[in-house]
């Protein structure tokens, strides 16, 4: 019969839709039950979510042009998903971000944002993709480590680029390891966590938080507190500046004195 | 005669009766040294060396050349409890816990840098004035030997503290030894007593640094000075100065007072540097650990040219049947310095045979402009050396001036090949133009600034003929001097005023043909003491 055939055909179509629907809902349920990750900001306290909200506003105004409206990155800057709060602290508290011009390496500049604003943006970035974040927001706490251990670790891990006294050094093609005198404890710690530019990233399994605190302590001690026995440090660039002083000051003075005494009868 | 004078007289007579030394002393005290400030440059090196001996002795009292491990327990907090070699611990002890230790260390190190630097300056003076010519070639070779010894001594001292910097330097030195084909590995093992770092290195470097090399330097200095004494010092040409006399001040009192005062001036400069400018802060480098290296690890300046040549050298390394030929290390650090120092030592003969073809003896110095080829060779060599020296600091330069280290290296690579020939040509041209300007001065006199209008309407500037003594200096003919001054024994006027380098004089280019010269080899040089306080120049010693 013509009508019976049509009905049967329709039923067949409907049943196949039902199967697809059933399969989809099953997969969906299973995914929600086992596979779906916890929402990042779900358990965050109210002030944290406020910070995320404020941070998002600041981000959209100051950062999204290059890094994209949804942290996805673009032609001007990399994606920020997964870089973590540490990266934000390092880049913004040292004034490297926002970037002024495309150079070989982002230079330190005067800081454009309040520390509180930086923390808000950091919270926003952290809330969307996670990543390493500072164990404490407090400079003193981050530099509360073992000085001697810090020194040994600094010489092993940091001095090869930043120089024995943290005076910085050159890398290839105009890149460089900056001097560490102007880096705050937060920036130093965040740099180890986030591994900016050419710097390696030191996860907590490579340098434990204690070791990172020790290094931060040593760098701060070296650049801020340590007295400088023996006179002017000559920039602490090693024998290069010493040789320059030997010639420019020493030999010049001695030849000058030779001229003077040579003119005496 | 007072009692004291009588006593002194008796004592002197007593010594003379037994040793017969008064004749020698009298002659020595009356030895005449020519006056020119540039003749005192070598003295800076001598005095630096004396200060090195004095401060080094003090340091040696507290230093322990041992690689055995100790746990530091001194007053430098950041290294407290750190395991380190005894050598490094004793260096820290000197720096922080020995009274005056740090300033002694710093004066010692500054004196070392200035010792080599003043040798270099003295060498340049000797080179550019032609003081190395016959009969002084041997003393020139001894001088080159002193330079090499000073560099070795400096390197040994640099390696003693056993901090991160000196250990890195010693590591590089062992790498340089290893790059020598065939014997390199054997030499390195022999010297280190095994695989780097071994246990012997510091003991051996210490003995080399405090005994063998200083003794060699002391011996070479003695010979160097005895030869100056015997051959007598060269002098710049001037009125009354000939190839066979010496015009200047007597050793006693003028020269002794000058030299003695100069010693304290050098000491003063070194003490100021040691007290005001930090040098090699070993405590910041930390103990040597083969796994560590600091950015900006450099040798002291006098080895910097080898560091630079290595940095500029292309990375040539070949493998021949299981053997590695590291030309990237061998050429810049072994072959090149070997060639440089050999050429330097042989230069007096190279010049006499191939450049000036002048094999006569000379006691009168040249003005650099009058020997353009030598001056140009010197400036070209210095250009090469300075390019290498800059290359040794390419990372610090890149870091300070924000330039790409790769660009610096490429610029310097090109410069170290192209630079010397350019410097040669430019220097030679400058020398020739200076000669021309001398000639102009001689023929046309000094511009007076007075403009005169001729009846035809032409304007001319009047010139004043050169004063006689300057004209004399420009032409600089020994025979003329004698003729005009009435013999070299009596200069006749104030030598101090005209005997300096600023009075223009020339040689060769203007020398009239046919002037016969006394062969200085044949003539014993007489000494002419000038401007004694007694006002009796040239009077025989009492």
GROMACS .gro file of C-alpha atoms in nm, chain B residues 79-537:
model
  459
  344UNK     CA    1   7.974   3.154   5.172
  345UNK     CA    2   7.962   3.033   5.531
  346UNK     CA    3   7.930   2.657   5.542
  347UNK     CA    4   8.010   2.619   5.171
  348UNK     CA    5   8.262   2.350   5.076
  349UNK     CA    6   8.559   2.490   4.888
  350UNK     CA    7   8.928   2.439   4.825
  351UNK     CA    8   9.175   2.548   5.088
  352UNK     CA    9   9.326   2.786   4.834
  353UNK     CA   10   8.998   2.969   4.788
  354UNK     CA   11   8.928   2.968   5.161
  355UNK     CA   12   9.268   3.123   5.228
  356UNK     CA   13   9.204   3.388   4.961
  357UNK     CA   14   8.876   3.475   5.134
  358UNK     CA   15   9.064   3.476   5.462
  359UNK     CA   16   9.313   3.725   5.317
  360UNK     CA   17   9.028   3.939   5.183
  361UNK     CA   18   8.814   3.951   5.496
  362UNK     CA   19   9.006   3.841   5.801
  363UNK     CA   20   9.370   3.940   5.751
  364UNK     CA   21   9.456   4.294   5.854
  365UNK     CA   22   9.529   4.489   5.538
  366UNK     CA   23   9.480   4.172   5.336
  367UNK     CA   24   9.224   4.307   5.093
  368UNK     CA   25   9.415   4.622   5.007
  369UNK     CA   26   9.733   4.419   4.963
  370UNK     CA   27   9.550   4.183   4.730
  371UNK     CA   28   9.404   4.474   4.537
  372UNK     CA   29   9.732   4.664   4.511
  373UNK     CA   30   9.898   4.340   4.401
  374UNK     CA   31   9.642   4.284   4.128
  375UNK     CA   32   9.640   4.644   4.007
  376UNK     CA   33  10.020   4.641   4.008
  377UNK     CA   34  10.011   4.326   3.795
  378UNK     CA   35   9.781   4.490   3.539
  379UNK     CA   36   9.997   4.803   3.532
  380UNK     CA   37  10.321   4.604   3.525
  381UNK     CA   38  10.228   4.450   3.192
  382UNK     CA   39  10.067   4.772   3.069
  383UNK     CA   40  10.378   4.977   3.144
  384UNK     CA   41  10.594   4.716   2.972
  385UNK     CA   42  10.370   4.762   2.669
  386UNK     CA   43  10.400   5.140   2.684
  387UNK     CA   44  10.777   5.118   2.726
  388UNK     CA   45  10.794   4.876   2.435
  389UNK     CA   46  10.602   5.117   2.216
  390UNK     CA   47  10.844   5.398   2.307
  391UNK     CA   48  11.143   5.180   2.224
  392UNK     CA   49  10.985   5.063   1.900
  393UNK     CA   50  10.868   5.393   1.760
  394UNK     CA   51  11.192   5.575   1.837
  395UNK     CA   52  11.409   5.298   1.694
  396UNK     CA   53  11.593   5.241   2.022
  397UNK     CA   54  11.610   4.868   1.945
  398UNK     CA   55  11.854   4.916   1.659
  399UNK     CA   56  12.208   4.797   1.665
  400UNK     CA   57  12.377   4.766   1.915
  401UNK     CA   58  12.069   4.713   2.134
  402UNK     CA   59  11.900   4.420   1.958
  403UNK     CA   60  11.983   4.176   2.236
  404UNK     CA   61  11.827   4.402   2.496
  405UNK     CA   62  11.517   4.428   2.279
  406UNK     CA   63  11.495   4.047   2.273
  407UNK     CA   64  11.534   4.042   2.651
  408UNK     CA   65  11.254   4.297   2.671
  409UNK     CA   66  11.026   4.076   2.462
  410UNK     CA   67  11.120   3.788   2.694
  411UNK     CA   68  11.025   4.001   2.992
  412UNK     CA   69  10.689   4.077   2.834
  413UNK     CA   70  10.617   3.706   2.779
  414UNK     CA   71  10.734   3.623   3.131
  415UNK     CA   72  10.515   3.898   3.275
  416UNK     CA   73  10.214   3.758   3.091
  417UNK     CA   74  10.287   3.405   3.216
  418UNK     CA   75  10.339   3.534   3.569
  419UNK     CA   76  10.011   3.721   3.553
  420UNK     CA   77   9.827   3.417   3.429
  421UNK     CA   78   9.968   3.197   3.706
  422UNK     CA   79   9.863   3.452   3.966
  423UNK     CA   80   9.517   3.484   3.814
  424UNK     CA   81   9.472   3.109   3.860
  425UNK     CA   82   9.578   3.089   4.224
  426UNK     CA   83   9.266   3.206   4.414
  427UNK     CA   84   9.075   2.904   4.278
  428UNK     CA   85   8.755   3.100   4.251
  429UNK     CA   86   8.510   3.045   3.968
  430UNK     CA   87   8.691   3.292   3.740
  431UNK     CA   88   9.041   3.155   3.789
  432UNK     CA   89   8.921   2.797   3.757
  433UNK     CA   90   8.752   2.888   3.430
  434UNK     CA   91   9.078   3.042   3.311
  435UNK     CA   92   9.278   2.734   3.405
  436UNK     CA   93   9.022   2.518   3.225
  437UNK     CA   94   9.068   2.722   2.909
  438UNK     CA   95   9.446   2.697   2.944
  439UNK     CA   96   9.420   2.320   2.964
  440UNK     CA   97   9.195   2.327   2.657
  441UNK     CA   98   9.459   2.529   2.472
  442UNK     CA   99   9.724   2.272   2.563
  443UNK     CA  100   9.497   1.991   2.446
  444UNK     CA  101   9.457   2.158   2.106
  445UNK     CA  102   9.827   2.115   2.026
  446UNK     CA  103   9.858   1.824   1.784
  447UNK     CA  104  10.036   1.505   1.893
  448UNK     CA  105  10.191   1.632   2.218
  449UNK     CA  106   9.893   1.832   2.350
  450UNK     CA  107   9.729   1.560   2.558
  451UNK     CA  108  10.064   1.450   2.698
  452UNK     CA  109  10.163   1.804   2.784
  453UNK     CA  110   9.832   1.872   2.958
  454UNK     CA  111   9.848   1.548   3.158
  455UNK     CA  112  10.208   1.615   3.249
  456UNK     CA  113  10.133   1.965   3.371
  457UNK     CA  114   9.810   1.889   3.555
  458UNK     CA  115   9.920   1.551   3.686
  459UNK     CA  116   9.618   1.383   3.524
  460UNK     CA  117   9.278   1.474   3.386
  461UNK     CA  118   9.170   1.833   3.447
  462UNK     CA  119   9.165   1.976   3.714
  463UNK     CA  120   9.382   1.715   3.879
  464UNK     CA  121   9.534   1.777   4.218
  465UNK     CA  122   9.872   1.917   4.120
  466UNK     CA  123   9.779   2.231   3.930
  467UNK     CA  124   9.779   2.480   4.214
  468UNK     CA  125  10.103   2.359   4.375
  469UNK     CA  126  10.280   2.389   4.044
  470UNK     CA  127  10.131   2.723   3.950
  471UNK     CA  128  10.217   2.850   4.296
  472UNK     CA  129  10.583   2.755   4.264
  473UNK     CA  130  10.587   2.903   3.916
  474UNK     CA  131  10.420   3.220   4.040
  475UNK     CA  132  10.620   3.289   4.354
  476UNK     CA  133  10.955   3.142   4.260
  477UNK     CA  134  11.043   3.034   3.908
  478UNK     CA  135  10.888   3.309   3.697
  479UNK     CA  136  10.969   3.599   3.934
  480UNK     CA  137  11.326   3.475   3.951
  481UNK     CA  138  11.341   3.465   3.572
  482UNK     CA  139  11.193   3.814   3.555
  483UNK     CA  140  11.438   3.941   3.814
  484UNK     CA  141  11.729   3.787   3.624
  485UNK     CA  142  11.612   3.931   3.293
  486UNK     CA  143  11.558   4.274   3.449
  487UNK     CA  144  11.912   4.263   3.589
  488UNK     CA  145  12.060   4.181   3.250
  489UNK     CA  146  11.832   4.435   3.085
  490UNK     CA  147  11.957   4.712   3.314
  491UNK     CA  148  12.319   4.605   3.308
  492UNK     CA  149  12.308   4.628   2.932
  493UNK     CA  150  12.157   4.976   2.949
  494UNK     CA  151  12.437   5.066   3.190
  495UNK     CA  152  12.705   4.920   2.971
  496UNK     CA  153  12.573   5.032   2.633
  497UNK     CA  154  12.452   5.363   2.776
  498UNK     CA  155  12.110   5.502   2.715
  499UNK     CA  156  12.000   5.627   2.375
  500UNK     CA  157  11.910   5.992   2.344
  501UNK     CA  158  11.709   6.212   2.120
  502UNK     CA  159  11.916   6.419   1.881
  503UNK     CA  160  11.965   6.778   1.977
  504UNK     CA  161  12.229   7.043   2.012
  505UNK     CA  162  12.541   6.889   2.155
  506UNK     CA  163  12.404   6.536   2.134
  507UNK     CA  164  12.584   6.303   1.901
  508UNK     CA  165  12.613   5.936   1.830
  509UNK     CA  166  12.908   5.915   2.063
  510UNK     CA  167  12.814   6.112   2.371
  511UNK     CA  168  12.540   6.112   2.633
  512UNK     CA  169  12.399   6.444   2.745
  513UNK     CA  170  12.186   6.451   3.055
  514UNK     CA  171  12.181   6.442   3.431
  515UNK     CA  172  12.413   6.249   3.656
  516UNK     CA  173  12.282   5.955   3.848
  517UNK     CA  174  12.356   6.139   4.170
  518UNK     CA  175  12.192   6.358   4.273
  519UNK     CA  176  11.948   6.454   3.994
  520UNK     CA  177  11.859   6.123   3.843
  521UNK     CA  178  11.855   5.939   4.176
  522UNK     CA  179  11.619   6.196   4.321
  523UNK     CA  180  11.394   6.175   4.018
  524UNK     CA  181  11.391   5.797   4.013
  525UNK     CA  182  11.341   5.769   4.387
  526UNK     CA  183  11.058   6.016   4.380
  527UNK     CA  184  10.909   5.841   4.083
  528UNK     CA  185  10.901   5.511   4.272
  529UNK     CA  186  10.683   5.669   4.538
  530UNK     CA  187  10.458   5.827   4.276
  531UNK     CA  188  10.402   5.486   4.118
  532UNK     CA  189  10.341   5.336   4.461
  533UNK     CA  190  10.096   5.617   4.531
  534UNK     CA  191   9.896   5.559   4.213
  535UNK     CA  192   9.883   5.184   4.279
  536UNK     CA  193   9.782   5.235   4.641
  537UNK     CA  194   9.506   5.473   4.534
  538UNK     CA  195   9.377   5.223   4.280
  539UNK     CA  196   9.401   4.941   4.533
  540UNK     CA  197   9.214   5.141   4.791
  541UNK     CA  198   8.948   5.300   4.574
  542UNK     CA  199   8.875   5.055   4.295
  543UNK     CA  200   8.766   4.700   4.359
  544UNK     CA  201   8.950   4.439   4.157
  545UNK     CA  202   8.860   4.073   4.121
  546UNK     CA  203   8.600   4.039   4.398
  547UNK     CA  204   8.673   3.667   4.447
  548UNK     CA  205   8.400   3.630   4.707
  549UNK     CA  206   8.134   3.706   4.449
  550UNK     CA  207   8.263   3.446   4.204
  551UNK     CA  208   8.232   3.165   4.456
  552UNK     CA  209   8.447   2.852   4.472
  553UNK     CA  210   8.546   2.688   4.146
  554UNK     CA  211   8.307   2.423   4.028
  555UNK     CA  212   8.352   2.271   3.684
  556UNK     CA  213   7.974   2.277   3.628
  557UNK     CA  214   7.954   2.654   3.669
  558UNK     CA  215   8.063   2.949   3.460
  559UNK     CA  216   7.981   3.316   3.484
  560UNK     CA  217   7.885   3.545   3.199
  561UNK     CA  218   8.164   3.795   3.136
  562UNK     CA  219   8.435   3.548   3.237
  563UNK     CA  220   8.742   3.710   3.090
  564UNK     CA  221   9.115   3.689   3.135
  565UNK     CA  222   9.304   3.992   3.262
  566UNK     CA  223   9.365   4.247   2.987
  567UNK     CA  224   9.707   4.117   2.877
  568UNK     CA  225   9.558   3.781   2.775
  569UNK     CA  226   9.249   3.950   2.631
  570UNK     CA  227   9.391   3.952   2.277
  571UNK     CA  228   9.406   3.571   2.282
  572UNK     CA  229   9.049   3.552   2.407
  573UNK     CA  230   8.954   3.789   2.127
  574UNK     CA  231   9.136   3.595   1.858
  575UNK     CA  232   8.956   3.279   1.974
  576UNK     CA  233   8.620   3.451   1.965
  577UNK     CA  234   8.676   3.588   1.615
  578UNK     CA  235   8.816   3.261   1.478
  579UNK     CA  236   8.584   3.057   1.256
  580UNK     CA  237   8.490   2.723   1.407
  581UNK     CA  238   8.733   2.503   1.215
  582UNK     CA  239   8.765   2.156   1.358
  583UNK     CA  240   8.871   1.854   1.158
  584UNK     CA  241   8.877   1.484   1.228
  585UNK     CA  242   9.163   1.290   1.078
  586UNK     CA  243   9.143   0.914   1.127
  587UNK     CA  244   9.026   0.924   1.485
  588UNK     CA  245   9.220   1.234   1.581
  589UNK     CA  246   9.069   1.577   1.633
  590UNK     CA  247   9.248   1.878   1.493
  591UNK     CA  248   9.106   2.183   1.670
  592UNK     CA  249   9.225   2.465   1.447
  593UNK     CA  250   8.960   2.684   1.608
  594UNK     CA  251   9.170   2.682   1.926
  595UNK     CA  252   9.516   2.600   1.796
  596UNK     CA  253   9.549   2.884   1.544
  597UNK     CA  254   9.432   3.176   1.759
  598UNK     CA  255   9.585   3.072   2.091
  599UNK     CA  256   9.907   2.888   2.005
  600UNK     CA  257  10.012   2.961   1.647
  601UNK     CA  258   9.918   3.330   1.637
  602UNK     CA  259  10.086   3.440   1.962
  603UNK     CA  260  10.386   3.226   1.870
  604UNK     CA  261  10.419   3.409   1.540
  605UNK     CA  262  10.356   3.750   1.696
  606UNK     CA  263  10.619   3.716   1.967
  607UNK     CA  264  10.873   3.560   1.732
  608UNK     CA  265  10.826   3.840   1.480
  609UNK     CA  266  10.848   4.093   1.761
  610UNK     CA  267  11.175   3.947   1.889
  611UNK     CA  268  11.326   3.932   1.542
  612UNK     CA  269  11.205   4.275   1.436
  613UNK     CA  270  11.541   4.458   1.477
  614UNK     CA  271  11.701   4.222   1.224
  615UNK     CA  272  11.394   4.217   0.998
  616UNK     CA  273  11.406   4.595   0.979
  617UNK     CA  274  11.780   4.618   0.924
  618UNK     CA  275  11.776   4.357   0.648
  619UNK     CA  276  11.454   4.424   0.463
  620UNK     CA  277  11.314   4.766   0.545
  621UNK     CA  278  11.575   5.034   0.612
  622UNK     CA  279  11.877   4.827   0.504
  623UNK     CA  280  12.058   5.023   0.771
  624UNK     CA  281  12.290   4.790   0.958
  625UNK     CA  282  12.491   5.060   1.133
  626UNK     CA  283  12.483   5.115   1.507
  627UNK     CA  284  12.271   5.402   1.639
  628UNK     CA  285  12.275   5.582   1.969
  629UNK     CA  286  12.055   5.868   1.856
  630UNK     CA  287  11.683   5.805   1.840
  631UNK     CA  288  11.450   5.854   1.547
  632UNK     CA  289  11.142   6.066   1.538
  633UNK     CA  290  10.859   5.833   1.436
  634UNK     CA  291  10.772   6.051   1.134
  635UNK     CA  292  11.122   6.018   0.997
  636UNK     CA  293  11.091   5.641   0.960
  637UNK     CA  294  10.745   5.613   0.807
  638UNK     CA  295  10.758   5.241   0.729
  639UNK     CA  296  10.850   5.140   1.083
  640UNK     CA  297  10.591   5.373   1.230
  641UNK     CA  298  10.329   5.238   0.993
  642UNK     CA  299  10.419   4.878   1.080
  643UNK     CA  300  10.386   4.964   1.448
  644UNK     CA  301  10.049   5.131   1.409
  645UNK     CA  302   9.921   4.847   1.187
  646UNK     CA  303  10.028   4.592   1.449
  647UNK     CA  304   9.865   4.793   1.725
  648UNK     CA  305   9.547   4.811   1.519
  649UNK     CA  306   9.542   4.433   1.484
  650UNK     CA  307   9.611   4.392   1.855
  651UNK     CA  308   9.343   4.638   1.963
  652UNK     CA  309   9.083   4.476   1.735
  653UNK     CA  310   9.159   4.141   1.902
  654UNK     CA  311   9.145   4.304   2.245
  655UNK     CA  312   8.803   4.452   2.169
  656UNK     CA  313   8.698   4.109   2.040
  657UNK     CA  314   8.784   3.962   2.379
  658UNK     CA  315   8.522   4.185   2.537
  659UNK     CA  316   8.256   4.152   2.266
  660UNK     CA  317   7.997   4.018   2.512
  661UNK     CA  318   8.043   4.300   2.761
  662UNK     CA  319   8.035   4.556   2.480
  663UNK     CA  320   7.719   4.396   2.340
  664UNK     CA  321   7.561   4.399   2.683
  665UNK     CA  322   7.651   4.760   2.771
  666UNK     CA  323   7.582   4.920   2.434
  667UNK     CA  324   7.287   4.702   2.334
  668UNK     CA  325   7.445   4.579   2.013
  669UNK     CA  326   7.418   4.231   1.871
  670UNK     CA  327   7.722   4.025   1.968
  671UNK     CA  328   7.711   3.861   1.625
  672UNK     CA  329   7.735   4.197   1.449
  673UNK     CA  330   8.028   4.302   1.668
  674UNK     CA  331   8.209   3.979   1.594
  675UNK     CA  332   8.160   4.011   1.221
  676UNK     CA  333   8.269   4.374   1.215
  677UNK     CA  334   8.581   4.281   1.414
  678UNK     CA  335   8.654   3.980   1.193
  679UNK     CA  336   8.659   4.206   0.891
  680UNK     CA  337   8.849   4.480   1.076
  681UNK     CA  338   9.128   4.252   1.196
  682UNK     CA  339   9.206   4.170   0.832
  683UNK     CA  340   9.126   4.501   0.663
  684UNK     CA  341   9.219   4.734   0.950
  685UNK     CA  342   9.596   4.686   0.965
  686UNK     CA  343   9.663   4.760   0.594
  687UNK     CA  344   9.442   5.069   0.613
  688UNK     CA  345   9.621   5.183   0.929
  689UNK     CA  346   9.954   5.119   0.758
  690UNK     CA  347   9.873   5.337   0.457
  691UNK     CA  348   9.718   5.616   0.664
  692UNK     CA  349  10.009   5.626   0.910
  693UNK     CA  350  10.265   5.632   0.635
  694UNK     CA  351  10.084   5.917   0.462
  695UNK     CA  352  10.060   6.112   0.788
  696UNK     CA  353  10.433   6.063   0.849
  697UNK     CA  354  10.518   6.187   0.502
  698UNK     CA  355  10.292   6.490   0.540
  699UNK     CA  356  10.454   6.573   0.873
  700UNK     CA  357  10.791   6.557   0.702
  701UNK     CA  358  10.657   6.790   0.434
  702UNK     CA  359  10.533   7.034   0.696
  703UNK     CA  360  10.878   7.023   0.858
  704UNK     CA  361  11.031   7.098   0.522
  705UNK     CA  362  10.789   7.384   0.471
  706UNK     CA  363  10.877   7.525   0.810
  707UNK     CA  364  11.243   7.495   0.731
  708UNK     CA  365  11.226   7.664   0.394
  709UNK     CA  366  10.956   7.923   0.454
  710UNK     CA  367  10.978   7.990   0.826
  711UNK     CA  368  10.700   8.053   1.076
  712UNK     CA  369  10.385   8.236   0.972
  713UNK     CA  370  10.393   8.573   1.140
  714UNK     CA  371  10.029   8.670   1.098
  715UNK     CA  372  10.134   8.996   0.932
  716UNK     CA  373   9.974   9.047   0.592
  717UNK     CA  374  10.148   9.280   0.351
  718UNK     CA  375  10.005   9.424   0.035
  719UNK     CA  376  10.236   9.440  -0.259
  720UNK     CA  377  10.226   9.735  -0.501
  721UNK     CA  378  10.064   9.507  -0.756
  722UNK     CA  379   9.774   9.451  -0.518
  723UNK     CA  380   9.877   9.105  -0.417
  724UNK     CA  381   9.856   9.010  -0.050
  725UNK     CA  382  10.134   8.805   0.104
  726UNK     CA  383  10.191   8.685   0.457
  727UNK     CA  384  10.529   8.759   0.602
  728UNK     CA  385  10.717   8.470   0.753
  729UNK     CA  386  10.982   8.472   1.021
  730UNK     CA  387  11.278   8.241   0.974
  731UNK     CA  388  11.302   7.960   1.228
  732UNK     CA  389  11.527   8.032   1.526
  733UNK     CA  390  11.869   7.880   1.467
  734UNK     CA  391  11.840   7.604   1.727
  735UNK     CA  392  11.510   7.478   1.587
  736UNK     CA  393  11.641   7.487   1.235
  737UNK     CA  394  11.930   7.284   1.362
  738UNK     CA  395  11.697   7.033   1.518
  739UNK     CA  396  11.502   7.002   1.197
  740UNK     CA  397  11.800   6.928   0.982
  741UNK     CA  398  11.961   6.721   1.257
  742UNK     CA  399  12.301   6.654   1.118
  743UNK     CA  400  12.552   6.533   1.370
  744UNK     CA  401  12.845   6.700   1.198
  745UNK     CA  402  12.662   7.031   1.197
  746UNK     CA  403  12.602   7.015   1.567
  747UNK     CA  404  12.963   6.965   1.639
  748UNK     CA  405  13.065   7.239   1.402
  749UNK     CA  406  12.817   7.489   1.531
  750UNK     CA  407  12.835   7.411   1.899
  751UNK     CA  408  13.207   7.385   1.903
  752UNK     CA  409  13.225   7.020   2.000
  753UNK     CA  410  12.989   6.802   2.191
  754UNK     CA  411  13.159   6.857   2.525
  755UNK     CA  412  13.005   7.196   2.579
  756UNK     CA  413  12.649   7.248   2.466
  757UNK     CA  414  12.685   7.615   2.550
  758UNK     CA  415  12.325   7.674   2.648
  759UNK     CA  416  12.034   7.534   2.840
  760UNK     CA  417  11.995   7.176   2.728
  761UNK     CA  418  11.678   7.132   2.925
  762UNK     CA  419  11.501   7.392   2.718
  763UNK     CA  420  11.582   7.254   2.378
  764UNK     CA  421  11.659   6.891   2.436
  765UNK     CA  422  11.296   6.779   2.444
  766UNK     CA  423  11.086   6.611   2.185
  767UNK     CA  424  10.870   6.912   2.117
  768UNK     CA  425  11.152   7.079   1.929
  769UNK     CA  426  11.096   6.965   1.572
  770UNK     CA  427  11.384   6.783   1.413
  771UNK     CA  428  11.422   6.539   1.135
  772UNK     CA  429  11.651   6.285   0.988
  773UNK     CA  430  11.713   6.114   0.661
  774UNK     CA  431  11.464   6.301   0.454
  775UNK     CA  432  11.657   6.627   0.482
  776UNK     CA  433  12.002   6.503   0.544
  777UNK     CA  434  12.232   6.661   0.290
  778UNK     CA  435  12.430   6.415   0.089
  779UNK     CA  436  12.794   6.368   0.161
  780UNK     CA  437  12.792   6.435   0.534
  781UNK     CA  438  13.038   6.197   0.686
  782UNK     CA  439  12.944   6.038   1.014
  783UNK     CA  440  13.162   5.898   1.284
  784UNK     CA  441  13.103   5.526   1.323
  785UNK     CA  442  12.961   5.507   1.674
  786UNK     CA  443  13.087   5.154   1.713
  787UNK     CA  444  13.438   5.278   1.694
  788UNK     CA  445  13.399   5.570   1.926
  789UNK     CA  446  13.363   5.531   2.300
  790UNK     CA  447  13.069   5.744   2.402
  791UNK     CA  448  13.158   6.019   2.637
  792UNK     CA  449  12.916   6.129   2.903
  793UNK     CA  450  12.827   6.491   2.944
  794UNK     CA  451  12.670   6.588   3.270
  795UNK     CA  452  12.455   6.894   3.234
  796UNK     CA  453  12.295   7.136   3.471
  797UNK     CA  454  12.444   7.028   3.790
  798UNK     CA  455  12.349   7.228   4.096
  799UNK     CA  456  12.711   7.336   4.111
  800UNK     CA  457  12.660   7.498   3.773
  801UNK     CA  458  12.958   7.327   3.620
  802UNK     CA  459  12.823   7.128   3.327
   0.00000   0.00000   0.00000
